[in-house]
């Protein structure tokens, strides 16, 4: 099922949670809403679900106005960050709940319900927990049951609100993979909200980067990482070096000195130069767009992370260099940005 | 009791969405008609069973005018009953305050086996009928009681006299201070006391300088409830008192006697004093609860 | 931490003197009766009727409080209306008001010429001096128990649970009856048990409005007082022991209930 959101606005008092959001979600895709707290991603998700209502704008499911229906009627599966399992019901009853409250006309009989619940518990590989209660399960198990429960009603869309936020790092990684393979198996249009960019980039087909109620960029994980459309996206995704520069007709200046780099199509004025840490190539002193002195070096897994004091002003930047040529504190080096972007500085 | 509504129920929907969601019943709250019915039922029920009786007390007390009301309260019997009530309450509250502090210290600051059992024992008087609370003392000190003959031979009158009534009141008000303090002190833990001791303070110094200031609202709360119960106790004291006019009548007992003699204005006049005590207790309790809520877990320094 | 010996010693001493020894006296006294004597007292017609009146009406009143208490706590927690805070505060009045005051107030209110008694008499319903009067008084004193026990649980209920149920297609009726009320069940039952226990032992609030007629409208606590005034200590003791045993069974059941609820993480 396709989802389309047009010009959605939502305020809470003076705070604009959503400020004119447009989005199209293709059938069967796994989409991530990524952004810091307050970016509006959860609000957007809840409005799509029918748990909140917009001040203005449209929400369309397969080109039909979804705002005419409430949450139960939209046939949406929603998975909460803290699972929201029914504590007084067993795992079996939790998963069966959506099937039991269906109107008598379409409700399945007991045997069919049992079969469907078993099918879902097998899908999430937790059939053996069927008669336990939520407080007897681990966090990861609870989340999988919450997912099974949402899938029981055969939803047209699956919405997940920071589904792995409450779990510890190892479980989170496992469940990420598991969600991705599950999605490939069931192929339901799915949207999940996260503030963890690694999660978004690893799991989703497309990523929607949001900030302050607006969409900054929509694209595949590769697009969003390699070709960030704005300063915010560049800074939010991946580790970046950010340098304040001045763009003029003649070129790019840092601290009054002209840099030997093309200024692409950057507009004149105060700007920011963004370079990924590992895109700063280290060369001998004198040969490079920038010069600097190594302040200290840390070995970090496959790279060495060096703090470098630039000769242009007293800016200190952190770069990630490969371990083959060891850097020493006090060494003067030249730096060449292999890839970079220049964005206008914020007002 | 501080109350907050769950956030999703305080969102006001703009008009368009109300129109939209009105077509399909919003599963997040009840229909307006149902809400009104529930509120109506609740308010009516409380109005009939709680508000009306309160009003009746004052209405009846003033039914012959303020003059009669004041006269009833100025009656020597009434004054004597008030004095006795205050006396018994003062003794009960002071003794149970000390005990409550001691018991709360023992339970909250130490780990020992049988702690739950001890706390259950402390709670015992709460679950016993007031009449039985009085009965046990009659069995102990009455003419046919265990200590009856011994007391008689020493000319000590406990029953049908103030000492017996005080004992019965001590019994029923026993748990109040401890119950208020134990959870509070348990929550506050032992760290501050341990710090004081490590700095060289003695046990008593620690108690007065560190513990007491932290629990002051709890102490007030416990004393408040203890006092309310002590002044208002009827069943237990009735059994033990002998109803000797002018001598062994507390205010609640006098209320009963006057009512049975059809002296309604006098009876309700004294009852109104007790009712006012109850209202003041409730108001003070609400204020103290707010202090207690604020006081966890950090305290003023 | 210093002072354990001293404080424990004082605690146990005070506890024994004021509570344990008197209670022990009661049980020792009851053991002086032979089982046959005990049985005869407890099953005498008047005693049985008194016990039946006390327990039966207390249970009925507690059930009324269960239903009305749920309605009241729902209105106080879930809705906003003018005077809500005030009504929340007055729920505690039956708890704070001295029992004798409550007794005469209820009696005057429901007497045949009383403010509520008069219209009811017009409908042919006599409240004062009948078992109905006892029932009314027991409802009065039980009001705070269900409300205050359920209130914190209802307040802490996670709104996401209801949203989850809504997103799964449940309508409001489903959500209330299948999701919310079942998770309140332990608190509701605890409140019921506490209201019942209180009503069974209640004396002051009840005796003014009750008829106090033996075998008809006589409550067990009153019978104990009467037996004491007749110096029939043995009878009084026997009845008291029966009442105590039932009270303790109720408390025991409540504790078990709460512990079970904790295993389901339904109550703290």
XYZ file of N, CA and C in Angstrom, chain B residues 132-293:
486
model
N -13.766 -4.906 69.643
C -12.849 -5.947 70.102
C -11.636 -5.307 70.778
N -11.222 -4.148 70.254
C -10.110 -3.438 70.887
C -10.435 -3.092 72.327
N -11.678 -2.739 72.571
C -12.072 -2.460 73.944
C -12.238 -3.739 74.747
N -12.777 -4.739 74.092
C -13.031 -6.021 74.753
C -11.768 -6.606 75.367
N -10.664 -6.520 74.601
C -9.450 -7.158 75.118
C -9.011 -6.552 76.438
N -9.286 -5.265 76.619
C -8.883 -4.647 77.882
C -9.832 -5.002 79.001
N -11.115 -5.177 78.651
C -12.048 -5.633 79.670
C -11.647 -7.016 80.143
N -11.257 -7.857 79.196
C -10.853 -9.210 79.571
C -9.612 -9.198 80.444
N -8.804 -8.155 80.245
C -7.558 -8.090 80.997
C -7.791 -7.494 82.392
N -8.559 -6.416 82.414
C -8.649 -5.652 83.658
C -10.016 -5.712 84.329
N -10.983 -6.359 83.661
C -12.329 -6.352 84.231
C -12.420 -7.173 85.497
N -13.585 -7.083 86.153
C -13.788 -7.793 87.412
C -13.488 -9.276 87.255
N -13.876 -9.849 86.115
C -13.587 -11.259 85.887
C -12.345 -11.446 85.032
N -11.633 -10.339 84.813
C -10.480 -10.423 83.933
C -9.269 -11.011 84.633
N -8.182 -11.137 83.844
C -6.976 -11.759 84.377
C -6.410 -10.977 85.541
N -6.329 -9.666 85.338
C -5.697 -8.855 86.372
C -6.734 -8.215 87.287
N -8.001 -8.531 87.020
C -9.069 -7.899 87.784
C -8.901 -8.001 89.286
N -8.824 -9.210 89.772
C -8.716 -9.369 91.226
C -7.486 -8.649 91.787
N -6.359 -8.776 91.091
C -5.137 -8.119 91.559
C -5.335 -6.613 91.652
N -5.941 -6.045 90.612
C -6.170 -4.595 90.598
C -7.116 -4.190 91.725
N -8.165 -4.993 91.886
C -9.143 -4.666 92.920
C -8.490 -4.669 94.300
N -7.659 -5.677 94.500
C -7.053 -5.783 95.824
C -6.097 -4.625 96.082
N -5.564 -4.033 95.006
C -4.686 -2.874 95.194
C -5.422 -1.573 95.002
N -6.719 -1.658 94.879
C -7.557 -0.475 94.729
C -7.221 0.373 93.515
N -6.764 -0.298 92.473
C -6.484 0.459 91.245
C -7.656 0.280 90.302
N -8.204 1.409 89.881
C -9.282 1.304 88.903
C -8.755 1.667 87.511
N -8.667 0.655 86.662
C -8.276 0.956 85.293
C -9.504 1.069 84.400
N -10.344 0.044 84.501
C -11.564 0.048 83.699
C -12.547 1.061 84.250
N -13.426 1.489 83.405
C -14.460 2.461 83.762
C -13.816 3.691 84.392
N -12.607 3.971 83.946
C -11.900 5.149 84.416
C -10.941 5.580 83.322
N -10.401 6.749 83.538
C -9.574 7.330 82.479
C -8.387 6.455 82.065
N -7.666 5.817 82.989
C -6.523 5.006 82.542
C -6.911 3.929 81.532
N -8.018 3.260 81.801
C -8.450 2.224 80.879
C -8.780 2.796 79.521
N -9.460 3.933 79.539
C -9.831 4.559 78.273
C -8.585 4.985 77.510
N -7.593 5.453 78.237
C -6.352 5.846 77.568
C -5.675 4.641 76.950
N -5.648 3.523 77.697
C -5.038 2.326 77.148
C -5.739 1.883 75.875
N -7.074 1.894 75.911
C -7.811 1.482 74.716
C -7.490 2.418 73.554
N -7.409 3.707 73.824
C -7.075 4.661 72.769
C -5.652 4.438 72.262
N -4.733 4.140 73.176
C -3.368 3.827 72.753
C -3.371 2.656 71.786
N -4.175 1.664 72.080
C -4.247 0.473 71.236
C -4.668 0.832 69.818
N -5.781 1.576 69.715
C -6.295 1.826 68.362
C -5.465 2.849 67.598
N -4.742 3.732 68.290
C -3.968 4.742 67.557
C -2.519 4.334 67.404
N -2.220 3.170 67.882
C -0.869 2.625 67.900
C -0.106 2.751 66.570
N -0.713 2.304 65.447
C 0.095 2.226 64.222
C 0.336 3.538 63.504
N -0.430 4.584 63.795
C -0.446 5.718 62.873
C 0.899 6.364 62.608
N 1.610 6.701 63.669
C 2.877 7.409 63.447
C 3.882 6.492 62.755
N 3.954 5.236 63.242
C 4.909 4.294 62.648
C 4.614 4.090 61.167
N 3.334 3.909 60.823
C 2.976 3.680 59.425
C 3.326 4.856 58.540
N 3.243 6.060 59.091
C 3.585 7.234 58.284
C 5.096 7.329 58.109
N 5.840 6.921 59.136
C 7.288 7.129 59.101
C 8.055 6.017 58.405
N 7.612 4.789 58.563
C 8.412 3.665 58.057
C 8.678 3.757 56.555
N 7.664 3.913 55.710
C 7.993 4.002 54.284
C 8.854 5.219 53.963
N 8.594 6.318 54.648
C 9.354 7.527 54.394
C 10.819 7.326 54.726
N 11.079 6.751 55.886
C 12.460 6.555 56.292
C 13.140 5.487 55.452
N 12.367 4.484 55.036
C 12.967 3.460 54.185
C 13.411 4.053 52.859
N 12.582 4.955 52.361
C 12.925 5.583 51.096
C 14.149 6.458 51.223
N 14.292 7.098 52.390
C 15.430 7.992 52.544
C 16.736 7.251 52.768
N 16.629 5.998 53.157
C 17.838 5.195 53.289
C 18.687 5.576 54.481
N 19.874 5.030 54.548
C 20.727 5.219 55.715
C 21.974 6.035 55.407
N 22.081 6.496 54.165
C 23.357 7.105 53.786
C 23.711 8.340 54.604
N 22.705 9.193 54.814
C 23.036 10.415 55.548
C 23.424 10.104 56.985
N 22.700 9.152 57.579
C 23.050 8.786 58.951
C 24.441 8.190 59.002
N 24.752 7.343 58.025
C 26.087 6.742 58.012
C 27.155 7.804 57.858
N 26.865 8.805 57.039
C 27.834 9.897 56.885
C 28.056 10.597 58.220
N 26.959 10.851 58.921
C 27.083 11.550 60.204
C 27.914 10.738 61.188
N 27.640 9.460 61.250
C 28.370 8.600 62.184
C 29.851 8.583 61.835
N 30.127 8.497 60.532
C 31.544 8.459 60.136
C 32.233 9.767 60.501
N 31.450 10.834 60.639
C 32.053 12.110 61.025
C 32.135 12.264 62.529
N 31.672 11.223 63.246
C 31.887 11.241 64.694
C 30.653 11.527 65.523
N 29.497 11.640 64.897
C 28.302 11.926 65.698
C 27.849 10.671 66.430
N 27.256 10.864 67.624
C 26.704 9.723 68.344
C 25.334 9.403 67.754
N 24.768 8.292 68.230
C 23.465 7.879 67.712
C 22.409 8.945 67.903
N 22.344 9.480 69.122
C 21.311 10.468 69.412
C 21.521 11.742 68.623
N 22.776 12.160 68.519
C 23.059 13.360 67.746
C 22.610 13.172 66.305
N 22.973 11.990 65.770
C 22.576 11.697 64.389
C 21.071 11.788 64.261
N 20.370 11.195 65.215
C 18.916 11.170 65.117
C 18.342 12.578 65.104
N 18.808 13.397 66.061
C 18.187 14.710 66.188
C 18.627 15.686 65.108
N 19.897 15.533 64.670
C 20.381 16.539 63.724
C 20.191 16.133 62.278
N 20.191 14.842 61.997
C 20.131 14.390 60.599
C 18.781 13.780 60.250
N 18.350 12.797 61.056
C 17.129 12.066 60.708
C 15.889 12.922 60.884
N 15.755 13.494 62.060
C 14.525 14.209 62.400
C 14.167 15.316 61.411
N 15.122 16.176 61.040
C 14.749 17.214 60.077
C 14.238 16.633 58.760
N 14.762 15.477 58.367
C 14.335 14.898 57.099
C 12.937 14.315 57.148
N 12.523 13.917 58.352
C 11.226 13.242 58.425
C 10.153 14.131 59.029
N 10.435 15.417 59.166
C 9.506 16.245 59.929
C 8.095 16.252 59.354
N 7.974 16.247 58.019
C 6.623 16.241 57.457
C 5.928 14.923 57.732
N 6.686 13.837 57.707
C 6.105 12.538 58.011
C 5.636 12.477 59.452
N 6.415 13.063 60.330
C 6.040 13.079 61.751
C 4.739 13.845 61.933
N 4.668 15.011 61.297
C 3.445 15.815 61.419
C 2.246 15.061 60.889
N 2.449 14.398 59.773
C 1.382 13.635 59.135
C 0.887 12.546 60.071
N 1.833 11.799 60.633
C 1.461 10.713 61.537
C 0.757 11.238 62.770
N 1.282 12.314 63.326
C 0.672 12.902 64.526
C -0.734 13.386 64.225
N -0.888 13.971 63.048
C -2.199 14.483 62.656
C -3.242 13.379 62.625
N -2.907 12.285 61.933
C -3.855 11.185 61.821
C -4.078 10.511 63.167
N -3.004 10.385 63.922
C -3.095 9.763 65.236
C -4.035 10.568 66.122
N -3.899 11.875 66.083
C -4.731 12.738 66.898
C -6.194 12.658 66.493
N -6.424 12.654 65.171
C -7.796 12.598 64.688
C -8.475 11.329 65.197
N -7.754 10.227 65.110
C -8.333 8.969 65.561
C -8.502 8.949 67.072
N -7.534 9.509 67.783
C -7.590 9.489 69.245
C -8.791 10.288 69.738
N -9.022 11.426 69.127
C -10.130 12.260 69.599
C -11.471 11.687 69.179
N -11.474 10.985 68.051
C -12.755 10.532 67.524
C -13.129 9.118 67.917
N -12.241 8.405 68.596
C -12.500 6.995 68.857
C -13.745 6.800 69.705
N -14.559 5.874 69.282
C -15.837 5.655 69.954
C -15.971 4.243 70.501
N -15.940 3.254 69.594
C -16.246 1.881 69.988
C -15.392 1.373 71.131
N -14.082 1.479 70.975
C -13.186 0.914 71.975
C -13.362 1.605 73.322
N -13.456 2.914 73.264
C -13.550 3.678 74.505
C -14.904 3.448 75.175
N -15.908 3.272 74.347
C -17.239 3.045 74.886
C -17.284 1.786 75.735
N -16.677 0.735 75.203
C -16.682 -0.540 75.915
C -15.998 -0.414 77.269
N -14.962 0.387 77.311
C -14.095 0.430 78.473
C -14.500 1.507 79.483
N -15.450 2.352 79.111
C -15.629 3.571 79.901
C -16.652 3.502 81.013
N -17.701 2.716 80.848
C -18.705 2.708 81.892
C -19.661 3.878 81.818
N -19.431 4.781 80.883
C -20.388 5.854 80.624
C -20.784 6.649 81.866
N -19.852 6.917 82.742
C -20.190 7.685 83.939
C -20.175 9.164 83.604
N -21.351 9.761 83.680
C -21.492 11.147 83.232
C -20.566 12.074 83.994
N -19.986 12.995 83.250
C -19.154 14.008 83.890
C -17.783 13.491 84.268
N -17.624 12.180 84.253
C -16.333 11.651 84.682
C -15.618 10.913 83.565
N -16.338 9.995 82.973
C -15.664 9.173 81.976
C -16.339 9.280 80.624
N -16.717 10.480 80.257
C -17.244 10.639 78.905
C -16.326 11.484 78.072
N -15.895 10.904 76.959
C -15.201 11.727 75.974
C -16.263 12.353 75.074
N -15.821 13.178 74.151
C -16.786 13.845 73.286
C -17.633 12.858 72.488
N -17.020 11.866 71.830
C -17.860 10.930 71.094
C -18.858 10.207 71.985
N -18.441 9.854 73.211
C -19.371 9.162 74.098
C -20.516 10.082 74.505
N -20.188 11.342 74.761
C -21.223 12.292 75.155
C -22.223 12.482 74.013
N -21.695 12.500 72.799
C -22.576 12.612 71.631
C -23.620 11.498 71.670
N -23.145 10.279 71.961
C -24.078 9.149 71.984
C -25.128 9.320 73.069
N -24.674 9.675 74.268
C -25.596 9.792 75.393
C -26.658 10.845 75.117
N -26.213 12.010 74.666
C -27.161 13.090 74.413
C -28.153 12.698 73.321
N -27.641 12.008 72.298
C -28.534 11.596 71.206
C -29.586 10.635 71.696
N -29.168 9.686 72.527
C -30.131 8.719 73.042
C -31.149 9.360 73.972
N -30.799 10.509 74.533
C -31.744 11.229 75.386
C -32.531 12.257 74.594
N -32.416 12.175 73.286
C -33.154 13.085 72.398
C -32.719 14.535 72.530
N -31.573 14.760 73.132
C -31.073 16.141 73.194
C -30.282 16.416 71.923
N -31.029 16.562 70.821
C -30.363 16.564 69.521
C -29.428 17.739 69.324
N -29.903 18.927 69.696
C -29.040 20.090 69.444
C -27.714 19.936 70.167
N -27.788 19.555 71.436
C -26.549 19.399 72.211
C -25.662 18.333 71.570
N -26.299 17.215 71.209
C -25.530 16.115 70.633
C -24.831 16.556 69.355
N -25.606 17.211 68.482
C -25.002 17.632 67.214
C -24.013 18.771 67.403
N -24.228 19.561 68.461
C -23.277 20.650 68.693
C -21.892 20.078 68.949
N -21.835 19.100 69.819
C -20.529 18.485 70.111
C -20.023 17.740 68.876
N -20.966 17.094 68.184
C -20.575 16.398 66.961
C -19.974 17.374 65.965
N -20.513 18.594 65.939
C -20.004 19.564 64.974
C -18.560 19.913 65.278
N -18.210 19.954 66.571
C -16.806 20.206 66.904
C -15.929 19.097 66.337
N -16.368 17.864 66.498
C -15.602 16.739 65.981
C -15.546 16.765 64.457
N -16.674 17.194 63.848
C -16.680 17.272 62.391
C -15.691 18.329 61.918
N -15.644 19.438 62.628
C -14.684 20.478 62.249
C -13.261 19.974 62.416
N -13.051 19.207 63.466
C -11.729 18.592 63.641
C -11.396 17.728 62.431
N -12.375 16.949 61.966
C -12.146 16.075 60.820
C -11.795 16.889 59.582
N -12.540 17.974 59.361
C -12.276 18.787 58.176
C -10.899 19.428 58.244
N -10.553 19.942 59.423
C -9.220 20.539 59.568
C -8.155 19.483 59.336
N -8.401 18.287 59.882
C -7.445 17.196 59.674
C -7.259 16.921 58.190
N -8.362 16.882 57.440
C -8.262 16.596 56.017
C -7.502 17.683 55.268
N -7.781 18.927 55.611
C -7.096 20.023 54.941
C -5.607 19.957 55.239
N -5.273 19.799 56.529
C -3.866 19.722 56.907
C -3.213 18.530 56.227
N -3.944 17.426 56.144
C -3.406 16.212 55.514
C -3.074 16.475 54.053
N -3.961 17.177 53.342
C -3.701 17.468 51.935
C -2.450 18.313 51.781
N -2.328 19.321 52.651
C -1.154 20.181 52.588
C 0.108 19.384 52.877
N 0.047 18.555 53.907
C 1.221 17.763 54.270
C 1.577 16.777 53.175
N 0.575 16.227 52.518
C 0.857 15.262 51.450
C 1.644 15.918 50.338
N 1.309 17.177 50.081
C 2.049 17.875 49.041
C 3.503 18.042 49.449
N 3.725 18.358 50.717
C 5.105 18.470 51.199
C 5.817 17.139 51.102
N 5.096 16.072 51.421
C 5.721 14.762 51.378
C 6.060 14.367 49.956
N 5.178 14.689 49.013
C 5.451 14.372 47.619
C 6.669 15.111 47.128
